[in-house]
mmCIF file of the N, C-alpha and C atoms, coordinates in Angstrom:
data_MODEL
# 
_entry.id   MODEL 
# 
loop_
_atom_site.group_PDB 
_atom_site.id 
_atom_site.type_symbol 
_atom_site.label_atom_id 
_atom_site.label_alt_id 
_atom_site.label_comp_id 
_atom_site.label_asym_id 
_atom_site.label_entity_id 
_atom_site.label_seq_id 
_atom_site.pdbx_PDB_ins_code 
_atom_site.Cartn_x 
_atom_site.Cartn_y 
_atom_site.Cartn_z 
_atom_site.occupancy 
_atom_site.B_iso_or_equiv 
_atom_site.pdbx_formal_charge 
_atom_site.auth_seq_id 
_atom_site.auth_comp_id 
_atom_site.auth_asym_id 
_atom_site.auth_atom_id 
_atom_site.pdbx_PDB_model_num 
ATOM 1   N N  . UNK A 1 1  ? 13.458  31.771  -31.075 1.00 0.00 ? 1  UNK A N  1 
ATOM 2   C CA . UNK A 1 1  ? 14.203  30.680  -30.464 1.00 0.00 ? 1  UNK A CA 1 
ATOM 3   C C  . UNK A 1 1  ? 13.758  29.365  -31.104 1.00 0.00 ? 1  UNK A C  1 
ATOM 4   N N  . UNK A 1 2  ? 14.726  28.405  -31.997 1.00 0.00 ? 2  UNK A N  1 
ATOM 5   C CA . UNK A 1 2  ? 14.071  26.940  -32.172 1.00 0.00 ? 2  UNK A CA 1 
ATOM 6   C C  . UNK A 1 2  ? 14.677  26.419  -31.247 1.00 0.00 ? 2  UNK A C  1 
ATOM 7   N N  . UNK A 1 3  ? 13.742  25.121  -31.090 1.00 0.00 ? 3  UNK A N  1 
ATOM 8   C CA . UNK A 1 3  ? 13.731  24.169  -30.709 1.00 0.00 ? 3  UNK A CA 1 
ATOM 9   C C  . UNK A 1 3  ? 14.449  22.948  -31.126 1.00 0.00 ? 3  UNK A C  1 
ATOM 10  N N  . UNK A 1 4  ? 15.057  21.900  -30.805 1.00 0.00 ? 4  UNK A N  1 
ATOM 11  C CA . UNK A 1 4  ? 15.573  21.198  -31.724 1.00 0.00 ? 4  UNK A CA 1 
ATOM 12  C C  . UNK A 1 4  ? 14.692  19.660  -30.669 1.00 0.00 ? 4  UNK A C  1 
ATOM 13  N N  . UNK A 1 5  ? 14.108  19.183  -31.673 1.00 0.00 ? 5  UNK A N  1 
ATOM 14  C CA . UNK A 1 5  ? 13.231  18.632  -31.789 1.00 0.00 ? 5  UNK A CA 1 
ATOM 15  C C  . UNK A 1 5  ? 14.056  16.879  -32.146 1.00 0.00 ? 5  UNK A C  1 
ATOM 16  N N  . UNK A 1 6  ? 14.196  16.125  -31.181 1.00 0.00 ? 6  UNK A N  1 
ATOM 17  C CA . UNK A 1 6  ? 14.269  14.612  -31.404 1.00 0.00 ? 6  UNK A CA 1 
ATOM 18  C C  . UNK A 1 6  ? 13.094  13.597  -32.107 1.00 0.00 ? 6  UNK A C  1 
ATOM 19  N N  . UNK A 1 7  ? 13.767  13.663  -33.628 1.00 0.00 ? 7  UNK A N  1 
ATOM 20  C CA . UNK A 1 7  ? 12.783  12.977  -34.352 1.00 0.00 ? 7  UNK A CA 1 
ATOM 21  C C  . UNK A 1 7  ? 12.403  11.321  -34.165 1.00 0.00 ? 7  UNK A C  1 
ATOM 22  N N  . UNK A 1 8  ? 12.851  10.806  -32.791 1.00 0.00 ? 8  UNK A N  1 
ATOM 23  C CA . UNK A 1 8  ? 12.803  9.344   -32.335 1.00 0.00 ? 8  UNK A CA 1 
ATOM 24  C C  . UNK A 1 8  ? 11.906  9.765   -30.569 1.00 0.00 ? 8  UNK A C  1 
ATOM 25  N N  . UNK A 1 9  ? 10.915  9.574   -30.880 1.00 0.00 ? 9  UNK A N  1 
ATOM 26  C CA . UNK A 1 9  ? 10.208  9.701   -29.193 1.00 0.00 ? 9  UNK A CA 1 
ATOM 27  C C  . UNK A 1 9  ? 11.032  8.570   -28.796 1.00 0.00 ? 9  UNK A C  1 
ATOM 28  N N  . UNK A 1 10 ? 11.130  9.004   -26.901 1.00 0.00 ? 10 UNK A N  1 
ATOM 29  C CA . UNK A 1 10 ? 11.701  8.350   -26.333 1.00 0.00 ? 10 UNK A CA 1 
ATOM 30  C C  . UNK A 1 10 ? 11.149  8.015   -24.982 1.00 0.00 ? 10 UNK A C  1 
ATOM 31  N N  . UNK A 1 11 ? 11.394  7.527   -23.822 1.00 0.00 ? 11 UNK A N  1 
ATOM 32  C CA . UNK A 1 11 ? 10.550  7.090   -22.662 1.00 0.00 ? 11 UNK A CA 1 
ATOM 33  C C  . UNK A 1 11 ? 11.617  6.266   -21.971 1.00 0.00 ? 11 UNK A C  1 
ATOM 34  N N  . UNK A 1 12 ? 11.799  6.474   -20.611 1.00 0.00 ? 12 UNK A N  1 
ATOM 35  C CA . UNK A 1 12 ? 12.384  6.302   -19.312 1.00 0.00 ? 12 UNK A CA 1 
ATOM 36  C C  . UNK A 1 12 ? 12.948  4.213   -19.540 1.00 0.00 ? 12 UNK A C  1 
ATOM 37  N N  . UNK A 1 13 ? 11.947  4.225   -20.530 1.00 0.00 ? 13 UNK A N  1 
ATOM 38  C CA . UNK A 1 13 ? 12.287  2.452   -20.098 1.00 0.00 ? 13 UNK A CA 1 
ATOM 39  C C  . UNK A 1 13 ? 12.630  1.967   -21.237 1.00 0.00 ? 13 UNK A C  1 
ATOM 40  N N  . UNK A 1 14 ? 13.681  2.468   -21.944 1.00 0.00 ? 14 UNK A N  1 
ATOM 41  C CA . UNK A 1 14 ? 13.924  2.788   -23.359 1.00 0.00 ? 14 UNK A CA 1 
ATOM 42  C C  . UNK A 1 14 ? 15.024  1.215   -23.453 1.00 0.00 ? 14 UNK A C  1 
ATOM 43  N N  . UNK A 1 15 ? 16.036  1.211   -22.084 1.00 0.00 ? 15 UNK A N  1 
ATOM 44  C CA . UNK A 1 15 ? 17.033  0.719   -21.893 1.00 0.00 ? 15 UNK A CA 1 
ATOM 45  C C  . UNK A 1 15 ? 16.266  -0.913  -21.486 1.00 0.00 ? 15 UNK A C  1 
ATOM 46  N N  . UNK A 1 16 ? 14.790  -1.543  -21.055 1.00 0.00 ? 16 UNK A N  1 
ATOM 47  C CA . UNK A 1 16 ? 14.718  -2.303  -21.713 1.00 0.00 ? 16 UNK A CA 1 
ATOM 48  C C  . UNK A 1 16 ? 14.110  -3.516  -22.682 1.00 0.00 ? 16 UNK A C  1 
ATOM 49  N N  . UNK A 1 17 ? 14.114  -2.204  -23.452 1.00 0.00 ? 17 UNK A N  1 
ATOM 50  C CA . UNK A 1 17 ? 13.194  -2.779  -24.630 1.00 0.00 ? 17 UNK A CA 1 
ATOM 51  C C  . UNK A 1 17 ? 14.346  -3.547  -25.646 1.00 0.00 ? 17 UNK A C  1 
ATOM 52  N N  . UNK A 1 18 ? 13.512  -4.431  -26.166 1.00 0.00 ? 18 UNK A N  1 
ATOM 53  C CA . UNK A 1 18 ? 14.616  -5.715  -26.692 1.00 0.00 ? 18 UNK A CA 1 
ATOM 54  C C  . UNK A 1 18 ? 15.170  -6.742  -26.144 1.00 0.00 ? 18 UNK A C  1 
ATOM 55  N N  . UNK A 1 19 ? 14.650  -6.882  -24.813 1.00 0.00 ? 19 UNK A N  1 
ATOM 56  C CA . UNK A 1 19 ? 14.951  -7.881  -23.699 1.00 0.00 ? 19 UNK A CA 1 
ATOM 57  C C  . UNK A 1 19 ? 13.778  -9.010  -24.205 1.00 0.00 ? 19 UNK A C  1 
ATOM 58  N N  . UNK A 1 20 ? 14.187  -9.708  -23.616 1.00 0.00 ? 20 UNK A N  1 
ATOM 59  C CA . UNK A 1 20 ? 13.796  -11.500 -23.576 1.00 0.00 ? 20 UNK A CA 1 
ATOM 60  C C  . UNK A 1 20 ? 12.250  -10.982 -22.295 1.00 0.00 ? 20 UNK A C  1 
ATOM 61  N N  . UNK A 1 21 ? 12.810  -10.330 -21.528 1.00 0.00 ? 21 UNK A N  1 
ATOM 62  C CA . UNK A 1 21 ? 11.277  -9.679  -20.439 1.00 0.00 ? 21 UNK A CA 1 
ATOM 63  C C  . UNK A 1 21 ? 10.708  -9.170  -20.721 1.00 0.00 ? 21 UNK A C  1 
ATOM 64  N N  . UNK A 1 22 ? 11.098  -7.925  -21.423 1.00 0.00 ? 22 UNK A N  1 
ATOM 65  C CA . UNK A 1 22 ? 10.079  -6.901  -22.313 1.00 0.00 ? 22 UNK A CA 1 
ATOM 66  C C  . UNK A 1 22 ? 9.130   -8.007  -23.260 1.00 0.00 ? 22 UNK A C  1 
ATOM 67  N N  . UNK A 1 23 ? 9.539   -8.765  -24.264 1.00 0.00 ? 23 UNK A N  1 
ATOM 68  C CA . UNK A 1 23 ? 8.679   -9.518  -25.122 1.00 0.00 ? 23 UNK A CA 1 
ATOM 69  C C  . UNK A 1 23 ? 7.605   -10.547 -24.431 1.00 0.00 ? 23 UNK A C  1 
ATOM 70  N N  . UNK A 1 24 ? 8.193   -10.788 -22.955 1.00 0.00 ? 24 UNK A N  1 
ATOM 71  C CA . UNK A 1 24 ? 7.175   -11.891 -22.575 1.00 0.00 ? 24 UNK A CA 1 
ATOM 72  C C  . UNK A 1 24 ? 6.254   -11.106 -21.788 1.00 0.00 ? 24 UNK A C  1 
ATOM 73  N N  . UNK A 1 25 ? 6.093   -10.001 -21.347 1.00 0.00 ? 25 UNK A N  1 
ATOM 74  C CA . UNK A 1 25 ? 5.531   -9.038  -20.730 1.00 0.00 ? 25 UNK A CA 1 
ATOM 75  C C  . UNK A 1 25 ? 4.428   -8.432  -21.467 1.00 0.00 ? 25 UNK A C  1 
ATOM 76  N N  . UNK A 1 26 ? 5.020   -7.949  -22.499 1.00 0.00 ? 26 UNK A N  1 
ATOM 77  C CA . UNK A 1 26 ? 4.419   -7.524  -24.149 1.00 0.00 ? 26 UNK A CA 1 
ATOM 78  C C  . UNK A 1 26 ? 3.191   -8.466  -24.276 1.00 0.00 ? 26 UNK A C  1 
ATOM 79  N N  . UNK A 1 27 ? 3.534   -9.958  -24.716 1.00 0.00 ? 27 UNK A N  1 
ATOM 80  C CA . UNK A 1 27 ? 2.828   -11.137 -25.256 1.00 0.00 ? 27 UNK A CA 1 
ATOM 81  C C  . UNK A 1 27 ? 1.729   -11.045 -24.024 1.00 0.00 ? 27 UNK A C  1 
ATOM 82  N N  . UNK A 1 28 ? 1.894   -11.223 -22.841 1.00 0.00 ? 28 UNK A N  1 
ATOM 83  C CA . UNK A 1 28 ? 1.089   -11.018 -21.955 1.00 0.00 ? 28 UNK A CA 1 
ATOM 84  C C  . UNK A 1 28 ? 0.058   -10.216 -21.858 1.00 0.00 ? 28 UNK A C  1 
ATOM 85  N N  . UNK A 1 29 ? 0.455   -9.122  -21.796 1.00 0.00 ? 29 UNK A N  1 
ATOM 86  C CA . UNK A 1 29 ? -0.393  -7.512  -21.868 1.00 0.00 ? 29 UNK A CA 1 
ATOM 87  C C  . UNK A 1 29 ? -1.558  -7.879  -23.152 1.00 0.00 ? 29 UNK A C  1 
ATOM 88  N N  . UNK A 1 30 ? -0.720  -8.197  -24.534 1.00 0.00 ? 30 UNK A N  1 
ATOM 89  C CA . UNK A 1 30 ? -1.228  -8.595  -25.636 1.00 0.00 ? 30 UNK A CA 1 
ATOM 90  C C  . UNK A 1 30 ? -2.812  -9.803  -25.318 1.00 0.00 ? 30 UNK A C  1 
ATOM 91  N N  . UNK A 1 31 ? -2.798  -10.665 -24.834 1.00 0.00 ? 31 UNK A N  1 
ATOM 92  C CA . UNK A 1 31 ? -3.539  -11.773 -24.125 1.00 0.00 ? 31 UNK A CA 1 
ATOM 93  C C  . UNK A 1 31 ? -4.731  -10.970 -23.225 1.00 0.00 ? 31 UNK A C  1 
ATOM 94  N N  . UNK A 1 32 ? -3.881  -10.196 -22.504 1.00 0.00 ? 32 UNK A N  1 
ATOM 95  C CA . UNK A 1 32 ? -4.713  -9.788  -20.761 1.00 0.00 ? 32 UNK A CA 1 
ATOM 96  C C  . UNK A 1 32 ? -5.681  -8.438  -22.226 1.00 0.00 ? 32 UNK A C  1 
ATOM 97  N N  . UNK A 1 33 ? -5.346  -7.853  -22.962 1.00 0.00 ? 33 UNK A N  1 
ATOM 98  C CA . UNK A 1 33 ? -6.388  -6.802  -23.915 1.00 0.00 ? 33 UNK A CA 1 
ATOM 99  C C  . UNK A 1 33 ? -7.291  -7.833  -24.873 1.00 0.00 ? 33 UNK A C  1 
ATOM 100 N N  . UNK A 1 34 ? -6.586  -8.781  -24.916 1.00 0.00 ? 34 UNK A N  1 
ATOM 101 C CA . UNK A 1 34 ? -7.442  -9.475  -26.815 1.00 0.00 ? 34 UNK A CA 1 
ATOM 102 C C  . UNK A 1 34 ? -8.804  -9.995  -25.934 1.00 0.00 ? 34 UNK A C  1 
ATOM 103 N N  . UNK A 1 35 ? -8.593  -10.534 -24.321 1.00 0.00 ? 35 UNK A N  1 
ATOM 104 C CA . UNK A 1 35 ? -9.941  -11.491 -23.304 1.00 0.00 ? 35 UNK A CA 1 
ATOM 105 C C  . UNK A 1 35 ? -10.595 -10.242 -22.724 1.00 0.00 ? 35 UNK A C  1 
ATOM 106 N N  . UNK A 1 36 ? -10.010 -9.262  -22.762 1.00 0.00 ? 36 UNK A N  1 
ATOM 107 C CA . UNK A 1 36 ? -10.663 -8.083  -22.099 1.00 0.00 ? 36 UNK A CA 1 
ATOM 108 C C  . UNK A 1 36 ? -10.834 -8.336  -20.850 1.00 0.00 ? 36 UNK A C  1 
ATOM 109 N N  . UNK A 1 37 ? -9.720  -8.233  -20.019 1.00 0.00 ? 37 UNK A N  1 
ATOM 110 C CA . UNK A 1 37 ? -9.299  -8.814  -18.986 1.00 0.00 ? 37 UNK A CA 1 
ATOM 111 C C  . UNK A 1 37 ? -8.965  -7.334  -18.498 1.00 0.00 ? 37 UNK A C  1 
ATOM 112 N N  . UNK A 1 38 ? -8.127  -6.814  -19.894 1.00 0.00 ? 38 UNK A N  1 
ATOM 113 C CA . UNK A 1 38 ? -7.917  -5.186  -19.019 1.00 0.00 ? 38 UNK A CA 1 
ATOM 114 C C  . UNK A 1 38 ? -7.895  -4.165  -19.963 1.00 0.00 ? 38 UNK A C  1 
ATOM 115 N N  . UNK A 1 39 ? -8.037  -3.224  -20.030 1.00 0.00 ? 39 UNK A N  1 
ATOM 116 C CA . UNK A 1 39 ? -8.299  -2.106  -20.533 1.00 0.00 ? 39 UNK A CA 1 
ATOM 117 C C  . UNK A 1 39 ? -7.262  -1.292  -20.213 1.00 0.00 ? 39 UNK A C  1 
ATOM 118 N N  . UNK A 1 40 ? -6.239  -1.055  -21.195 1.00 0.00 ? 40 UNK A N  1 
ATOM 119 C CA . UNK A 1 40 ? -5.225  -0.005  -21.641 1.00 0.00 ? 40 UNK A CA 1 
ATOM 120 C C  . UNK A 1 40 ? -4.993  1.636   -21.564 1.00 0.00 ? 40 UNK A C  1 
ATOM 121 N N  . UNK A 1 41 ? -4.746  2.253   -20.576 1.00 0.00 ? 41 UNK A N  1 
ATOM 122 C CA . UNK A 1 41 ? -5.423  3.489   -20.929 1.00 0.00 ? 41 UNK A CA 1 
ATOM 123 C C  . UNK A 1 41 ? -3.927  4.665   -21.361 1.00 0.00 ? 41 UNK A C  1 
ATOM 124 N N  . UNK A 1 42 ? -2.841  3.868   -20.266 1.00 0.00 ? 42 UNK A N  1 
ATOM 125 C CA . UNK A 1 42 ? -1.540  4.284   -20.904 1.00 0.00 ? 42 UNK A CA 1 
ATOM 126 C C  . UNK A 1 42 ? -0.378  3.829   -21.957 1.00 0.00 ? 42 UNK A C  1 
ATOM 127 N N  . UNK A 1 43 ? 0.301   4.512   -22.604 1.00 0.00 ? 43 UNK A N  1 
ATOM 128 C CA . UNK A 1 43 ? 0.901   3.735   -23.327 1.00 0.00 ? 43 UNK A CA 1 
ATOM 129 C C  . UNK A 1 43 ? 1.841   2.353   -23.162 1.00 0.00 ? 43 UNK A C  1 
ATOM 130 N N  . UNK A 1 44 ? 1.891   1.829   -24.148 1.00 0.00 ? 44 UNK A N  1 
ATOM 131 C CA . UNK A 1 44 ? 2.281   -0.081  -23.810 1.00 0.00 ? 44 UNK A CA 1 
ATOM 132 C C  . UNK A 1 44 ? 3.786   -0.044  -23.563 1.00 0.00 ? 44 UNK A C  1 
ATOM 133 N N  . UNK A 1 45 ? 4.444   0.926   -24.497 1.00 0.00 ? 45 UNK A N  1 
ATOM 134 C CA . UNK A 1 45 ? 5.844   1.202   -23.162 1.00 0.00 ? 45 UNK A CA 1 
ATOM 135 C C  . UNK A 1 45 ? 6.163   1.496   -21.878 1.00 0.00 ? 45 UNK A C  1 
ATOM 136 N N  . UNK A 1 46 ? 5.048   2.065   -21.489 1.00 0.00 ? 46 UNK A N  1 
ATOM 137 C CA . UNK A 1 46 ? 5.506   2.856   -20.340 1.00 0.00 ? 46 UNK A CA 1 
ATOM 138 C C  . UNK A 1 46 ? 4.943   1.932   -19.481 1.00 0.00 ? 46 UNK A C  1 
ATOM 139 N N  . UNK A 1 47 ? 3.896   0.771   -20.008 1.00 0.00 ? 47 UNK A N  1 
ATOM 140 C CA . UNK A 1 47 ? 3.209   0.127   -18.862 1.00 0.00 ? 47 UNK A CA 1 
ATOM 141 C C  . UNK A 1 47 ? 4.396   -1.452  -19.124 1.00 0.00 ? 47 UNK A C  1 
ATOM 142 N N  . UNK A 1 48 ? 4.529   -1.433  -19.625 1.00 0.00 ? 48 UNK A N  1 
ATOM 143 C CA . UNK A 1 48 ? 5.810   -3.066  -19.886 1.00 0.00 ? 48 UNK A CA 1 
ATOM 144 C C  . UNK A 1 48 ? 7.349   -2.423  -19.225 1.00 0.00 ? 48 UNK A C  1 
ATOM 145 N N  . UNK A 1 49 ? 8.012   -1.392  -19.842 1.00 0.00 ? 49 UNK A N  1 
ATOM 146 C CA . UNK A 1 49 ? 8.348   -0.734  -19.021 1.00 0.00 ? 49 UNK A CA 1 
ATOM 147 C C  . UNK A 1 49 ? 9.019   -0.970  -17.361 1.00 0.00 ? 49 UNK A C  1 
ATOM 148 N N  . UNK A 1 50 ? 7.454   -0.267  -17.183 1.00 0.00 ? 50 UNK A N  1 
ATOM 149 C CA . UNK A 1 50 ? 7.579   0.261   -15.234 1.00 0.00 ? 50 UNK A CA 1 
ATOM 150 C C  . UNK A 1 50 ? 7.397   -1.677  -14.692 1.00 0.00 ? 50 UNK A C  1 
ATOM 151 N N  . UNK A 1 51 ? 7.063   -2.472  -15.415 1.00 0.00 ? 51 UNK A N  1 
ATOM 152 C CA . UNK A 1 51 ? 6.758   -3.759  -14.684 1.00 0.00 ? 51 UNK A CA 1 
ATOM 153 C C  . UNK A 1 51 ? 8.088   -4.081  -15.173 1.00 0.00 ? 51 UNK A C  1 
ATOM 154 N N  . UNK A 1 52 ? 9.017   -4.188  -16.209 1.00 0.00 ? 52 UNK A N  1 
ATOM 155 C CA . UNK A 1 52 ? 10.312  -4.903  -16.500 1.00 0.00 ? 52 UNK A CA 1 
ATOM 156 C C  . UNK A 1 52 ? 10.893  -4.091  -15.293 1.00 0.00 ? 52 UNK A C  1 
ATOM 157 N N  . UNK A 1 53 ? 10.886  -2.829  -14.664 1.00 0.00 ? 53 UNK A N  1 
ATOM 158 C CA . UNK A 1 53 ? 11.670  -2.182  -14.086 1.00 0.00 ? 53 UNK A CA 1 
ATOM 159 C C  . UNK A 1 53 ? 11.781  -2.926  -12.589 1.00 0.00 ? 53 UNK A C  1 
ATOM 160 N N  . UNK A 1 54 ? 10.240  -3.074  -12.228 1.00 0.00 ? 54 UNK A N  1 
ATOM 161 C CA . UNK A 1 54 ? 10.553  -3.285  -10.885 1.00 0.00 ? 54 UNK A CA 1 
ATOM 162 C C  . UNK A 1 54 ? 10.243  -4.742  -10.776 1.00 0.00 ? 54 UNK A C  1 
ATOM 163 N N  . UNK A 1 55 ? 10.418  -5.142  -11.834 1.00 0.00 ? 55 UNK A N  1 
ATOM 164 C CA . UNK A 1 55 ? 11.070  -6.692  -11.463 1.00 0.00 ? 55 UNK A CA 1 
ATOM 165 C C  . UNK A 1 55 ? 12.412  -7.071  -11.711 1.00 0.00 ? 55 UNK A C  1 
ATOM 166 N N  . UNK A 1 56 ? 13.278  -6.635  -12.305 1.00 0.00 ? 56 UNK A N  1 
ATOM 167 C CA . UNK A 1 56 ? 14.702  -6.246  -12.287 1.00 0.00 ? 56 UNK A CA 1 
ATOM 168 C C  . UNK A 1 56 ? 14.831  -5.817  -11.141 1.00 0.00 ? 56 UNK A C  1 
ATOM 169 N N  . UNK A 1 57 ? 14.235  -5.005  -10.225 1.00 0.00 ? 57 UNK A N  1 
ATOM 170 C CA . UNK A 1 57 ? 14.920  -4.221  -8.967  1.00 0.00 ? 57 UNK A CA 1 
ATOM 171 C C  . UNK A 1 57 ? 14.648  -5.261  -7.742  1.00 0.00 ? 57 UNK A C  1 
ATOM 172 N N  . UNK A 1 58 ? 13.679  -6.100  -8.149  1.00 0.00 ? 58 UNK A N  1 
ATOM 173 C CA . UNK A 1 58 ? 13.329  -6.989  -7.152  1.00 0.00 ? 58 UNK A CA 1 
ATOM 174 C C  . UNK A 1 58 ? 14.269  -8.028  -7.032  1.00 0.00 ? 58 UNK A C  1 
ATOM 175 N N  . UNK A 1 59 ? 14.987  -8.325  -8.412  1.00 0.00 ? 59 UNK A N  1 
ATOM 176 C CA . UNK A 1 59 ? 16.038  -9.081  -8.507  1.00 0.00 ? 59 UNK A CA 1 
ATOM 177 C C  . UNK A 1 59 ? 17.281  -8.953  -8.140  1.00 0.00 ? 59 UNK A C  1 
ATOM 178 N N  . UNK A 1 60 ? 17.655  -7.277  -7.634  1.00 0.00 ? 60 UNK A N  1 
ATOM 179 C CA . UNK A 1 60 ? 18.693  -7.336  -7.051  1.00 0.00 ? 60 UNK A CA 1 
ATOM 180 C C  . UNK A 1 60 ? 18.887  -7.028  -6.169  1.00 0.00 ? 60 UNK A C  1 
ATOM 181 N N  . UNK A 1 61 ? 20.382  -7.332  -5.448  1.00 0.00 ? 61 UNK A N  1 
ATOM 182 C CA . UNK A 1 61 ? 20.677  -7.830  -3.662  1.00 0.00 ? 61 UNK A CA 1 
ATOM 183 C C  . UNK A 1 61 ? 20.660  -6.203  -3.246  1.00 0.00 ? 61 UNK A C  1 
ATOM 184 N N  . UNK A 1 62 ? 19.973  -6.093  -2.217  1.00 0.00 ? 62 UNK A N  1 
ATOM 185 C CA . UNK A 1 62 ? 19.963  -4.890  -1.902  1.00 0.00 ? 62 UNK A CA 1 
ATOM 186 C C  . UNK A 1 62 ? 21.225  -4.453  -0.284  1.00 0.00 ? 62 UNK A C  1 
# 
């Protein structure tokens, strides 16, 4: 049996990367590791990501 194998990894918060939030989130994270403020242990998509996510959700009317 093969497998067919997606040669582009992908991740849940795919939809929004390239945002104006994602980059200032990014730059941030970037800052909060260079002062050692925090220590990284999951990947930087998935952690910029889950914070673009639920601040978008916070933004809308429920």
């Amino acid at each position: 049996m093969k497998v067919k194998v997606n040669s582009r990894m992908t991740h849940p918060y795919e939809k929004y990367e390239n945002t104006e939030l994602w980059k200032k989130i990014d730059r941030a994270l970037d800052e909060l590791v260079e002062n050692q403020d925090i220590e990284e242990i999951t990947k930087r998509e998935y952690i910029v990501g889950y914070i673009c996510k639920k601040l978008i959700e916070t933004e809308e009317p429920k």
